[in-house]
Short mmCIF file of C-alpha atoms in Angstrom, two decimals:
data_model
loop_
_atom_site.label_atom_id
_atom_site.label_comp_id
_atom_site.label_asym_id
_atom_site.label_seq_id
_atom_site.Cartn_x
_atom_site.Cartn_y
_atom_site.Cartn_z
CA MET P 1 71.61 261.58 45.54
CA THR P 2 69.60 258.84 46.32
CA GLU P 3 69.33 256.55 49.29
CA ILE P 4 70.38 253.66 47.62
CA GLN P 5 73.41 255.56 46.22
CA ASN P 6 74.48 256.68 49.83
CA ASN P 7 74.09 253.07 51.19
CA MET P 8 76.26 251.86 48.41
CA LYS P 9 79.02 254.51 49.06
CA ASN P 10 79.03 253.52 52.75
CA LEU P 11 79.43 249.80 51.89
CA HIS P 12 82.32 250.68 49.71
CA TYR P 13 84.13 252.89 52.65
CA ILE P 14 83.49 249.67 55.21
CA LEU P 15 85.11 247.26 52.47
CA ILE P 16 87.95 249.29 52.18
CA VAL P 17 88.68 249.71 55.87
CA PHE P 18 88.09 245.64 56.23
CA LEU P 19 90.86 245.18 53.75
CA MET P 20 92.99 247.79 55.12
CA LEU P 21 92.81 246.02 58.54
CA PHE P 22 92.98 242.48 57.21
CA SER P 23 96.14 243.58 55.28
CA SER P 24 97.51 245.00 58.33
CA LYS P 25 97.13 242.02 60.17
CA GLU P 26 98.58 239.88 57.66
CA ILE P 27 101.68 242.11 57.51
CA LEU P 28 102.07 241.71 61.30
CA ALA P 29 101.87 238.12 60.87
CA GLN P 30 104.14 237.83 58.35
CA LYS P 31 106.54 240.14 60.32
CA ASP P 32 106.27 238.06 63.50
CA SER P 33 106.84 234.82 61.41
CA ILE P 34 110.00 236.65 60.02
CA LEU P 35 111.17 237.42 63.45
CA LEU P 36 110.30 233.91 64.97
CA GLN P 37 112.45 232.50 61.79
CA ARG P 38 115.35 234.65 62.50
CA LYS P 39 115.11 233.96 66.33
CA ALA P 40 115.07 230.15 65.59
CA ARG P 41 118.20 230.30 63.30
CA LYS P 42 119.93 232.43 65.68
CA LEU P 43 119.41 229.79 68.41
CA LEU P 44 120.15 227.10 65.88
CA ARG P 45 123.68 228.54 65.52
CA GLN P 46 123.94 228.90 69.12
CA GLY P 47 123.24 225.24 69.44
CA ASN P 48 125.90 224.54 66.70
CA GLU P 49 128.67 226.31 68.72
CA LEU P 50 127.82 224.27 71.73
CA TYR P 51 127.81 221.03 69.72
CA ASN P 52 131.14 222.00 68.42
CA LYS P 53 132.32 222.64 71.82
CA LYS P 54 130.88 218.97 72.83
CA GLN P 55 128.60 220.68 75.07
CA PHE P 56 125.69 218.41 73.94
CA THR P 57 123.30 219.02 76.56
CA ASP P 58 123.21 222.99 76.30
CA ALA P 59 123.46 222.02 72.37
CA SER P 60 119.98 220.35 72.97
CA VAL P 61 118.46 223.09 74.86
CA ALA P 62 119.42 225.80 72.40
CA TYR P 63 117.89 223.31 69.56
CA GLN P 64 114.66 222.72 71.50
CA LYS P 65 114.29 226.55 72.07
CA SER P 66 114.74 227.22 67.97
CA LEU P 67 112.02 224.53 67.65
CA GLY P 68 109.87 226.40 69.80
CA ASN P 69 110.16 229.45 67.68
CA ASN P 70 109.77 227.34 64.66
CA ALA P 71 108.16 224.09 65.14
CA ASN P 72 108.91 223.21 61.33
CA TYR P 73 112.53 223.81 61.31
CA ASP P 74 114.10 220.85 60.12
CA LYS P 75 117.47 221.87 60.70
CA ALA P 76 116.87 222.27 64.39
CA SER P 77 115.24 218.84 64.38
CA TYR P 78 118.04 216.80 62.97
CA ASN P 79 120.74 218.81 64.85
CA LEU P 80 118.59 218.20 68.40
CA GLY P 81 118.86 214.38 67.03
CA ASN P 82 122.53 214.70 66.93
CA ALA P 83 122.84 216.48 70.25
CA PHE P 84 120.68 213.50 71.77
CA TYR P 85 122.56 211.00 69.96
CA GLU P 86 126.11 212.39 71.15
CA ASN P 87 124.86 212.72 74.79
CA LYS P 88 123.75 208.71 74.38
CA ASN P 89 120.07 209.68 74.68
CA PHE P 90 119.61 207.31 71.80
CA LYS P 91 115.83 206.91 72.51
CA GLU P 92 115.34 210.73 72.34
CA ALA P 93 117.14 210.99 69.28
CA VAL P 94 115.14 208.61 66.90
CA PRO P 95 111.90 210.60 66.88
CA GLN P 96 113.73 213.70 65.72
CA TYR P 97 115.69 211.67 62.85
CA GLU P 98 112.35 210.08 61.84
CA LEU P 99 110.78 213.67 61.92
CA THR P 100 113.45 214.76 59.34
CA ALA P 101 113.20 211.35 57.03
CA LYS P 102 109.30 212.19 56.72
CA THR P 103 109.66 215.92 55.96
CA ALA P 104 113.05 216.24 53.91
CA GLU P 105 112.48 216.93 50.30
CA ASP P 106 115.74 215.66 48.94
CA LYS P 107 116.85 211.77 49.07
CA PHE P 108 120.38 212.47 50.55
CA THR P 109 119.06 214.12 53.64
CA LYS P 110 116.50 211.04 53.85
CA ALA P 111 119.15 208.84 53.55
CA GLU P 112 121.04 210.50 56.45
CA ALA P 113 118.44 210.66 58.66
CA PHE P 114 117.74 206.86 57.99
CA HIS P 115 121.54 205.89 58.83
CA ASN P 116 121.47 207.82 61.95
CA ILE P 117 117.98 205.99 62.94
CA GLY P 118 119.95 202.62 62.12
CA ASN P 119 122.95 203.93 64.20
CA ALA P 120 120.65 204.79 67.12
CA MET P 121 118.92 201.31 66.98
CA MET P 122 122.08 199.69 67.14
CA GLU P 123 123.48 201.50 70.30
CA GLN P 124 120.26 199.98 71.91
CA LYS P 125 120.56 196.54 70.43
CA GLN P 126 117.61 196.68 68.51
CA TYR P 127 118.82 195.11 65.29
CA GLN P 128 115.88 194.22 63.39
CA PRO P 129 114.66 198.03 63.56
CA ALA P 130 118.42 198.84 62.68
CA VAL P 131 118.27 196.47 59.50
CA ASP P 132 115.12 198.11 58.60
CA ALA P 133 116.52 201.62 58.78
CA TYR P 134 119.76 200.85 56.72
CA LYS P 135 117.63 199.54 54.09
CA ASN P 136 115.45 202.64 54.02
CA SER P 137 118.74 204.78 53.73
CA LEU P 138 120.25 202.44 50.88
CA ARG P 139 116.71 203.03 48.83
CA ASN P 140 117.58 206.94 49.02
CA ASN P 141 120.97 206.59 48.43
CA PRO P 142 122.41 203.23 47.17
CA ASN P 143 125.87 204.20 46.84
CA ASP P 144 126.49 204.80 50.46
CA ASP P 145 129.15 202.20 51.31
CA GLU P 146 129.20 202.89 54.95
CA THR P 147 125.33 202.24 55.43
CA ARG P 148 125.81 199.13 53.38
CA TYR P 149 128.63 197.92 55.97
CA ASN P 150 126.37 198.90 58.92
CA LEU P 151 123.58 196.99 57.34
CA ALA P 152 125.67 193.67 57.35
CA VAL P 153 126.89 194.13 60.57
CA ALA P 154 123.35 194.52 61.63
CA GLN P 155 122.17 191.42 59.94
CA LYS P 156 124.89 189.27 61.41
CA LEU P 157 124.00 190.62 64.77
CA LEU P 158 120.38 189.72 64.12
CA GLU P 159 121.22 186.56 62.88
CA LYS P 160 123.20 185.52 65.96
CA GLU P 161 120.48 187.10 68.32
CA ASN P 162 117.69 184.93 66.71
CA GLN P 163 119.90 181.72 67.14
CA ASP P 164 120.58 182.80 70.64
CA ASN P 165 116.80 183.14 71.37
CA LYS P 166 116.30 179.67 69.47
CA ASP P 167 119.07 177.98 71.67
CA ASP P 168 117.67 179.40 74.89
CA LYS P 169 114.33 178.32 73.54
CA ASN P 170 115.24 174.82 73.03
CA LYS P 171 116.95 174.97 76.47
CA ASP P 172 114.00 176.03 78.25
CA ASN P 173 112.05 173.30 76.44
CA LYS P 174 114.76 170.61 77.70
CA ASP P 175 114.67 172.12 81.04
CA ASN P 176 110.87 172.04 81.29
CA LYS P 177 110.91 168.23 79.88
CA ASP P 178 113.37 167.38 82.34
CA ASN P 179 111.55 169.03 85.18
CA LYS P 180 108.30 167.11 84.02
CA ASP P 181 110.10 164.02 84.17
CA LYS P 182 111.64 164.71 87.58
CA ASP P 183 108.43 165.65 88.85
CA LYS P 184 106.77 162.26 87.35
CA LYS P 185 109.73 160.28 88.68
CA ASP P 186 109.17 161.97 92.12
CA LYS P 187 105.56 161.35 91.61
CA ASP P 188 106.01 157.54 91.23
CA ASP P 189 108.55 157.04 93.73
CA LYS P 190 106.02 158.86 96.24
CA ASN P 191 103.04 156.57 95.03
CA LYS P 192 105.63 153.53 95.30
CA ASP P 193 106.58 154.66 98.87
CA LYS P 194 102.75 154.95 99.83
CA ASP P 195 102.05 151.72 98.35
CA LYS P 196 104.82 150.14 100.27
CA ASP P 197 103.51 152.02 103.60
CA LYS P 198 100.11 150.75 102.88
CA LYS P 199 101.18 147.10 102.24
CA ASP P 200 103.57 147.40 105.56
CA GLY P 201 100.47 148.38 107.36
CA ASP P 202 98.34 145.95 105.90
CA ASP P 203 101.09 143.17 106.90
CA LYS P 204 101.26 144.77 110.37
CA ASP P 205 97.58 144.86 110.83
CA LYS P 206 97.47 140.90 109.65
CA LYS P 207 100.25 140.51 112.41
CA ASP P 208 98.60 142.27 115.00
CA ASN P 209 95.20 140.38 114.31
CA LYS P 210 96.94 137.12 114.28
CA ASP P 211 98.80 138.12 117.81
CA LYS P 212 95.52 139.31 118.92
CA ASP P 213 93.67 136.38 117.86
CA GLY P 214 96.46 134.14 119.47
CA LYS P 215 96.63 136.01 122.66
CA GLY P 216 92.70 135.76 122.84
CA ASP P 217 92.95 131.87 122.41
CA GLU P 218 95.27 131.91 125.13
CA ASP P 219 93.37 134.15 127.73
CA GLN P 220 90.43 132.04 126.59
CA LYS P 221 91.95 129.06 127.90
CA LYS P 222 93.36 131.05 131.25
CA ASN P 223 89.64 131.93 131.79
CA GLN P 224 88.17 128.54 131.18
CA ASP P 225 86.30 127.20 134.28
CA PRO P 226 88.67 124.45 135.94
CA LYS P 227 85.77 122.67 137.02
CA LYS P 228 84.36 122.64 133.77
CA ASP P 229 87.59 120.91 132.67
CA GLU P 230 87.56 118.47 135.35
CA LYS P 231 83.69 117.50 134.42
CA LYS P 232 84.93 117.37 130.90
CA GLU P 233 87.78 114.74 131.85
CA GLN P 234 85.41 112.98 133.78
CA GLN P 235 83.26 112.32 130.91
CA LYS P 236 86.20 111.05 128.83
CA PRO P 237 85.52 107.35 128.37
CA LYS P 238 87.78 105.08 130.27
CA PRO P 239 90.40 102.75 128.64
CA GLN P 240 88.91 99.31 127.86
CA GLN P 241 90.57 96.44 129.68
CA GLY P 242 91.70 93.75 127.08
CA LYS P 243 89.76 90.43 126.65
CA MET P 244 90.45 87.34 128.83
CA SER P 245 91.33 84.20 126.85
CA PRO P 246 88.97 81.09 127.48
CA GLN P 247 91.81 79.25 129.50
CA GLN P 248 92.24 82.21 131.64
CA VAL P 249 88.54 82.35 132.15
CA LYS P 250 88.45 78.91 133.23
CA GLN P 251 91.41 79.14 135.63
CA LEU P 252 89.52 82.09 137.22
CA LEU P 253 86.29 80.40 137.51
CA GLU P 254 88.09 77.31 139.16
CA SER P 255 89.81 79.80 141.42
CA LEU P 256 86.48 81.41 142.46
CA ASN P 257 85.03 78.05 142.87
CA ASN P 258 87.53 76.83 145.38
CA GLU P 259 87.59 80.19 146.97
CA GLU P 260 83.84 79.76 147.28
CA LYS P 261 84.06 76.54 148.98
CA LYS P 262 86.63 77.57 151.40
CA THR P 263 84.40 80.42 152.10
CA GLN P 264 81.15 78.07 152.54
CA LYS P 265 83.25 76.23 154.98
CA LYS P 266 84.21 78.93 157.10
CA MET P 267 80.37 80.29 157.03
CA ASN P 268 79.03 77.38 158.10
CA ALA P 269 81.78 77.00 160.65
CA LYS P 270 80.92 80.37 162.08
CA LYS P 271 77.31 80.43 161.20
CA ALA P 272 77.25 83.65 159.73
CA LYS P 273 74.72 85.75 159.31
CA GLY P 274 72.52 87.50 156.43
CA LYS P 275 72.84 86.59 152.88
CA LYS P 276 75.74 86.74 150.85
CA VAL P 277 75.91 89.73 148.52
CA LYS P 278 76.68 89.09 145.02
CA GLN P 279 79.80 90.94 143.84
CA GLU P 280 79.61 92.11 140.19
CA LYS P 281 83.27 92.50 138.39
CA ASP P 282 84.28 93.96 135.17
CA TRP P 283 85.90 91.26 133.19
#
């Protein structure tokens, strides 16, 4: 036997061994998968028993263990959603129903999953998602009267919610407008008060200045030099006497002439000394 033939024979043995090992692993994997599936079904049944006893928390634990053994076990996902729903864990129930709606092969199962999604959304008062879910349910099962009824209720509640939101928005806008108007009025009143205060202040300043000026004049008069006033008084022109009529002048001259004659006689008699001082008078 040649060397080439020996090598071919060895390769043949190696291939047979490899195939045997691969087949063994595959067989073991299949066996493990079957065991896991059986365990998952067993846990599912345990969960159903607990569910029927209304032990929803324990039931949800059993369903989760079932999914731990078989992640693609649709029945376990759907029943887990039901257990969450009955235990009022509506938010946790929705993803389980969504998974069933996505993976289910028949339309009736899909319709039931969407219907339950709608119910869970209604419990959370999320009316728009509820309407969408009911519509999807009817697309898969148009003859479901219960879903149709729930859809009508959800639409009615959604319409009321939108109207309430609109009313609240209008109320907020009105309140904002009223607040703006009030702020504007308060600002105007404040400005008016400020202008009034300023006017009152200006009037007071004017009055104070006037009083100050008046007082200054009075003080100035008080502080004025009395001698200066006296001098000033002396400098005033004296009142001029009234002029005499010609007849009065004539009578006065005659009187003076007679008086002068009498004086002359006295002086001659006494031999008066010195010269006579001429006296000037204001007429």
